[in-house]
XYZ file of C-alpha atoms in Angstrom:
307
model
C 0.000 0.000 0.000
C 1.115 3.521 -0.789
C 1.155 5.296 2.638
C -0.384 8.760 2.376
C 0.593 11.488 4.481
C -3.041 12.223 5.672
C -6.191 10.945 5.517
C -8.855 12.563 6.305
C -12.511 10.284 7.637
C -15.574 12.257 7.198
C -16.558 15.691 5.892
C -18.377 18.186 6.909
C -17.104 22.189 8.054
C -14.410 20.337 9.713
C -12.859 17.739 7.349
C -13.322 20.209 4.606
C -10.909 22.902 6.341
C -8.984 20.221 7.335
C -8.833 19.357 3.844
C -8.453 22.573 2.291
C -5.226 23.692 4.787
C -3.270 20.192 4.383
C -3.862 20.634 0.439
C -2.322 23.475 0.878
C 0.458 22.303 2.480
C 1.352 20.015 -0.194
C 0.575 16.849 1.650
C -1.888 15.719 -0.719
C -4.893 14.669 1.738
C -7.189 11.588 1.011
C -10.705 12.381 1.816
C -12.802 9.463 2.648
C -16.496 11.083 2.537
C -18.572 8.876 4.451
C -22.521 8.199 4.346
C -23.276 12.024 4.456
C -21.138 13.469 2.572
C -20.607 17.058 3.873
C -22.260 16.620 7.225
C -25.431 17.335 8.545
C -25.022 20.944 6.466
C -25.948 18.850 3.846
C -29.745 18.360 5.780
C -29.719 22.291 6.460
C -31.637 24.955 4.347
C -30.112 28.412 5.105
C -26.887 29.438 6.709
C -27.011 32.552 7.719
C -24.524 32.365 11.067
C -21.055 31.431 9.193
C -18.993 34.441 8.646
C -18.843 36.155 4.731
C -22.197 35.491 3.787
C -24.097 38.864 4.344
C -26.897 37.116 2.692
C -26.481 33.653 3.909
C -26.384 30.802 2.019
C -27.610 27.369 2.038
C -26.357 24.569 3.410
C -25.191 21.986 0.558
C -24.148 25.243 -1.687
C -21.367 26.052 1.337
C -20.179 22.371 1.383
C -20.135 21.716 -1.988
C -17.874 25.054 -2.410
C -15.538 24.273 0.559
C -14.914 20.821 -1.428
C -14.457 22.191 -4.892
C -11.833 24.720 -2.913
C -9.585 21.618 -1.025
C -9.815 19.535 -4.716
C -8.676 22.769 -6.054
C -5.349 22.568 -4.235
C -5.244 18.716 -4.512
C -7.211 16.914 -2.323
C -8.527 13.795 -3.241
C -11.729 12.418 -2.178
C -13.767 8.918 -2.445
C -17.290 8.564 -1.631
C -16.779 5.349 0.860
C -17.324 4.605 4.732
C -14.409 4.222 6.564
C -15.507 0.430 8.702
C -12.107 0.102 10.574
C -8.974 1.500 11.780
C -5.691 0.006 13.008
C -3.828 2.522 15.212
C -1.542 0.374 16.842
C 1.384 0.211 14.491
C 2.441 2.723 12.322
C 1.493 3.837 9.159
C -1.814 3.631 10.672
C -4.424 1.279 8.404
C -7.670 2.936 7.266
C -10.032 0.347 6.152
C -12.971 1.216 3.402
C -16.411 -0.095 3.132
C -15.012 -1.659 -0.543
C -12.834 -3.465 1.203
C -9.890 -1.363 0.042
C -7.862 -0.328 2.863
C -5.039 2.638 3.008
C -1.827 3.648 4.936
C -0.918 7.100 6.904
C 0.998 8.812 8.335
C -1.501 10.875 10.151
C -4.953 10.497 10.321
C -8.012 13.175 11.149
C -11.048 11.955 12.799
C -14.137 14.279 11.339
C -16.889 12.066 11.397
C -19.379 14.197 12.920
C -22.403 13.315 15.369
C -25.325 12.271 14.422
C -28.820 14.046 15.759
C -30.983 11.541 17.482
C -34.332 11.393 15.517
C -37.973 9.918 17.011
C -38.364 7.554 13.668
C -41.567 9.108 12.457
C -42.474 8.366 8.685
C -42.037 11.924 7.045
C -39.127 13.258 9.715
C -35.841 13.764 7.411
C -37.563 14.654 4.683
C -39.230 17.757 6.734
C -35.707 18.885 7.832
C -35.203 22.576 6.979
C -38.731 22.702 6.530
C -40.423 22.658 9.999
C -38.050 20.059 11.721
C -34.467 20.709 13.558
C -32.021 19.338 14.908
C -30.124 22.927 15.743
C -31.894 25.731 17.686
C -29.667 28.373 17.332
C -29.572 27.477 13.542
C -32.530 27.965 12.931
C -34.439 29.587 15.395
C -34.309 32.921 14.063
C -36.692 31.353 11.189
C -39.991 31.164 13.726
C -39.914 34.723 14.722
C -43.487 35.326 16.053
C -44.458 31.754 15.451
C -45.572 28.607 17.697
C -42.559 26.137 18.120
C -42.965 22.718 19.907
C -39.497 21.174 21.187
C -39.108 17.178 22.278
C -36.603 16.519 25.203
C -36.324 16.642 28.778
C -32.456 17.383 29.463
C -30.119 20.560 29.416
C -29.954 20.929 25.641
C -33.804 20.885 25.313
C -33.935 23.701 27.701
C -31.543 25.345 26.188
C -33.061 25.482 22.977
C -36.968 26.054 24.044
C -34.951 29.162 25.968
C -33.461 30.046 22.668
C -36.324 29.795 20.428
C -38.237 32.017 23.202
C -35.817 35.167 21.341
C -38.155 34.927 18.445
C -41.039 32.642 19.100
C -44.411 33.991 20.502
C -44.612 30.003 22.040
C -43.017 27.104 22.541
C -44.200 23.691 23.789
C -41.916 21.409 25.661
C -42.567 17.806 25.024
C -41.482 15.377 27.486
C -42.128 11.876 27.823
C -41.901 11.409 31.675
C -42.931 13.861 34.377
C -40.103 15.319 35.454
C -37.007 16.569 33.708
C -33.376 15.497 33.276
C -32.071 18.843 32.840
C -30.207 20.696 35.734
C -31.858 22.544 38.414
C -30.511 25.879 37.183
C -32.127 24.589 33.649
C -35.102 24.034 35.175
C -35.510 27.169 36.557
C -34.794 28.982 33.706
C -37.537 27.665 31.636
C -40.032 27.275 34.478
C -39.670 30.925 34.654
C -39.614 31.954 31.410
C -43.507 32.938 30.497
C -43.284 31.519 26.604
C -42.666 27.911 27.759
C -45.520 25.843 28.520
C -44.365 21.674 29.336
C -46.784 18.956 27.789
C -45.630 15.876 30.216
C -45.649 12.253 29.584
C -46.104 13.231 25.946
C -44.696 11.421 22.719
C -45.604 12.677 19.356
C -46.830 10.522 17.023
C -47.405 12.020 13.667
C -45.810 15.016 11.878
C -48.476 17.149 9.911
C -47.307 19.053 6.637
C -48.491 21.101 3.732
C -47.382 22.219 0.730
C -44.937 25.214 2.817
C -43.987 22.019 5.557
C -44.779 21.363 8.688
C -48.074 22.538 9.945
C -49.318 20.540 13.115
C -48.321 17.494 15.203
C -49.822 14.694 17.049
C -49.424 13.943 20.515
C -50.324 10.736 22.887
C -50.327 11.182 26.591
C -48.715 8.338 27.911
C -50.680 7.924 30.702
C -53.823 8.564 29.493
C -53.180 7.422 25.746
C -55.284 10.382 24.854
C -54.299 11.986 21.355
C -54.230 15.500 20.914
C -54.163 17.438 17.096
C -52.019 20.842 17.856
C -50.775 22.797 15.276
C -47.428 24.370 14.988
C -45.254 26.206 12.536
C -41.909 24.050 14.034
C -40.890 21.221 15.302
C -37.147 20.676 17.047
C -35.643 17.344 18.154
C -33.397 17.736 21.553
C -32.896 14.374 22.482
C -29.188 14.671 21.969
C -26.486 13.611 19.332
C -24.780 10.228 18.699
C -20.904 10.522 17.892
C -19.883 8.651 14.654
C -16.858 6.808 16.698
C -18.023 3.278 16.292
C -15.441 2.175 13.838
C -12.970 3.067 16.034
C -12.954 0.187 18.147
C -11.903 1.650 21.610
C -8.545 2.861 19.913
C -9.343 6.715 20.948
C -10.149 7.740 24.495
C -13.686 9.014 24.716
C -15.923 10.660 26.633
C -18.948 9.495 28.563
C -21.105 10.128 25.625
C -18.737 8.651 23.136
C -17.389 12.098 22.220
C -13.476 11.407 21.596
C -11.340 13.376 24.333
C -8.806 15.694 22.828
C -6.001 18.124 24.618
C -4.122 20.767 22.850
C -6.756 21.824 20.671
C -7.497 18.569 18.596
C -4.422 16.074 19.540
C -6.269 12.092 20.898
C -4.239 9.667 23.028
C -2.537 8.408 19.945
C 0.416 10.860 18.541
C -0.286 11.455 14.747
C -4.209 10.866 15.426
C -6.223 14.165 15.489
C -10.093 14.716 15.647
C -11.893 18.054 14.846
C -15.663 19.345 14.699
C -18.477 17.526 16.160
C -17.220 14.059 16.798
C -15.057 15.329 19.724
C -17.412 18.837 20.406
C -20.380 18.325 22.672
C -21.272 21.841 23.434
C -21.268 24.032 20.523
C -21.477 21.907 17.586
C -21.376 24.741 14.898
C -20.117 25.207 11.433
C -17.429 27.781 12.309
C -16.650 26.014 15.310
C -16.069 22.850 13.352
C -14.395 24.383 10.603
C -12.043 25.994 13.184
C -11.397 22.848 14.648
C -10.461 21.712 11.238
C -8.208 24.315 10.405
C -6.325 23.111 14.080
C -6.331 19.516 12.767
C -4.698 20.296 9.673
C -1.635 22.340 11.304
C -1.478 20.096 13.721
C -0.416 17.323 11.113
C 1.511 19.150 9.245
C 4.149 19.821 12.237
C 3.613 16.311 13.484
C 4.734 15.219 10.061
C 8.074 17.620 9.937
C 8.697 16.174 13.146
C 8.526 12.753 12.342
């Protein structure tokens, strides 16, 4: 096997950069895409919160540019899965979901996390157009509008907190009857006088028209009473799944599965970095990520002059 200098698993804000800065650096970076190519931007409408686009821009138009720009300098991509690592020897062994495997000298992790989703029928194909997986992407879009958010823990009321910036209303949906979220949490959105909690509640159907999502159904759980309400949004807060499986235990993670770094994006193993939302729990953002990237990249490239 030719052993590459870098290879880069998974897309997105962050692999791109990472891409686009070690193509630059002349060390020719293999790209290996993954199932979503360019991340969950790729499931998002408009951007309007990354820097230089006064009038924002959508979400596949930014990835697909950031990609043309790290082929542009060399960077070579392949649409496969990465199913399995080796980081105990070195080169380090990338293996590919066509049974192809490669050798590098330094590998970046940018596999992303995965929102969790409730499994309804119609869900993913509503995203960007009544359903979320990001609050402070899209929140802005339901200014003066009603807004129902699933979840019980801290991120759920952070984002029903959020959404309350531009929302007239927003219905928590909770299956149980008390929260997970932190006390301080609690309070926040207990107090706030746009929340209103539906508990032991589940929804069971998304609505939609023409324009997207127009109403919801929910079952009481207790009561298995269904309920018609209408709503102009509908955002998931059940929390994110990191895309670390293939990685065996090789990386030191988290408690969620989120893989640990130190000195910006450098993992237990020396010449393994990760960047964007496979080791970022709390802001999971496209400038974030792509800044995370950018880290990765340099990081490699001195690892690489030093080795």
């Amino acid at each position: 096997m030719e052993t590459r200098k870098v290879i880069i698993i998974g897309t997105g804000p962050a692999g791109l950069t990472a891409a686009i800065y070690a193509a630059r650096a002349d060390l020719k970076p293999l790209i290996l895409e993954g199932h979503e190519p360019g991340g969950q931007l790729t499931l998002t409408t408009e951007v309007e919160n990354f820097p230089g686009f006064e009038h924002g821009v959508m979400g596949p138009e930014l990835m697909g540019t950031m990609k043309k720009q790290a082929a542009r300098f060399g960077a070579e991509f392949l649409q496969v899965m990465c199913t399995d690592v080796d980081l105990s020897k070195r080169p380090f062994t990338v293996k590919t979901s066509t049974g192809q495997s490669y050798a590098a000298d330094t590998v970046i992790v940018s596999t992303g996390a995965s929102a969790k989703w409730l499994g309804l029928p119609n869900e993913k194909e509503l995203t960007g157009r009544g359903v979320s997986t990001c609050a402070t992407c899209d929140g802005f879009f339901y200014r003066d509008k009603v807004v129902h958010v699933v979840g019980g823990g801290d991120t759920a009321m952070e984002d029903a907190t959020f959404i309350t910036k531009f929302a007239k209303k927003v219905y928590v949906i909770h299956r149980k009857d008390s929260l997970r979220a932190s006390k301080p949490m609690q309070e926040r959105a207990f107090k706030n006088p746009k929340i209103e909690f539906l508990w032991d509640s589940v929804v069971t159907e998304i609505k939609s028209n023409d324009s997207g999502v127009c109403g919801i159904v929910v079952e009481n759980l207790k009561t298995g009473a269904k309920e018609n309400r209408d709503t102009d949004g509908l955002f998931y807060a059940i929390g994110h799944t990191p895309n670390t499986s293939f990685l065996k235990g090789q990386l030191h993670l988290d408690e969620h599965g989120f893989i640990r770094t130190h000195s910006g994006p450098e993992t237990n193993v020396p010449g393994v970095f990760a960047c964007g939302d496979v080791q970022d729990s709390y802001y999971r953002q496209a400038i974030t990520a792509a800044g995370s990237g950018c880290q990765a990249a340099i990081k490699a490239e001195r690892y690489l002059e030093g080795h």
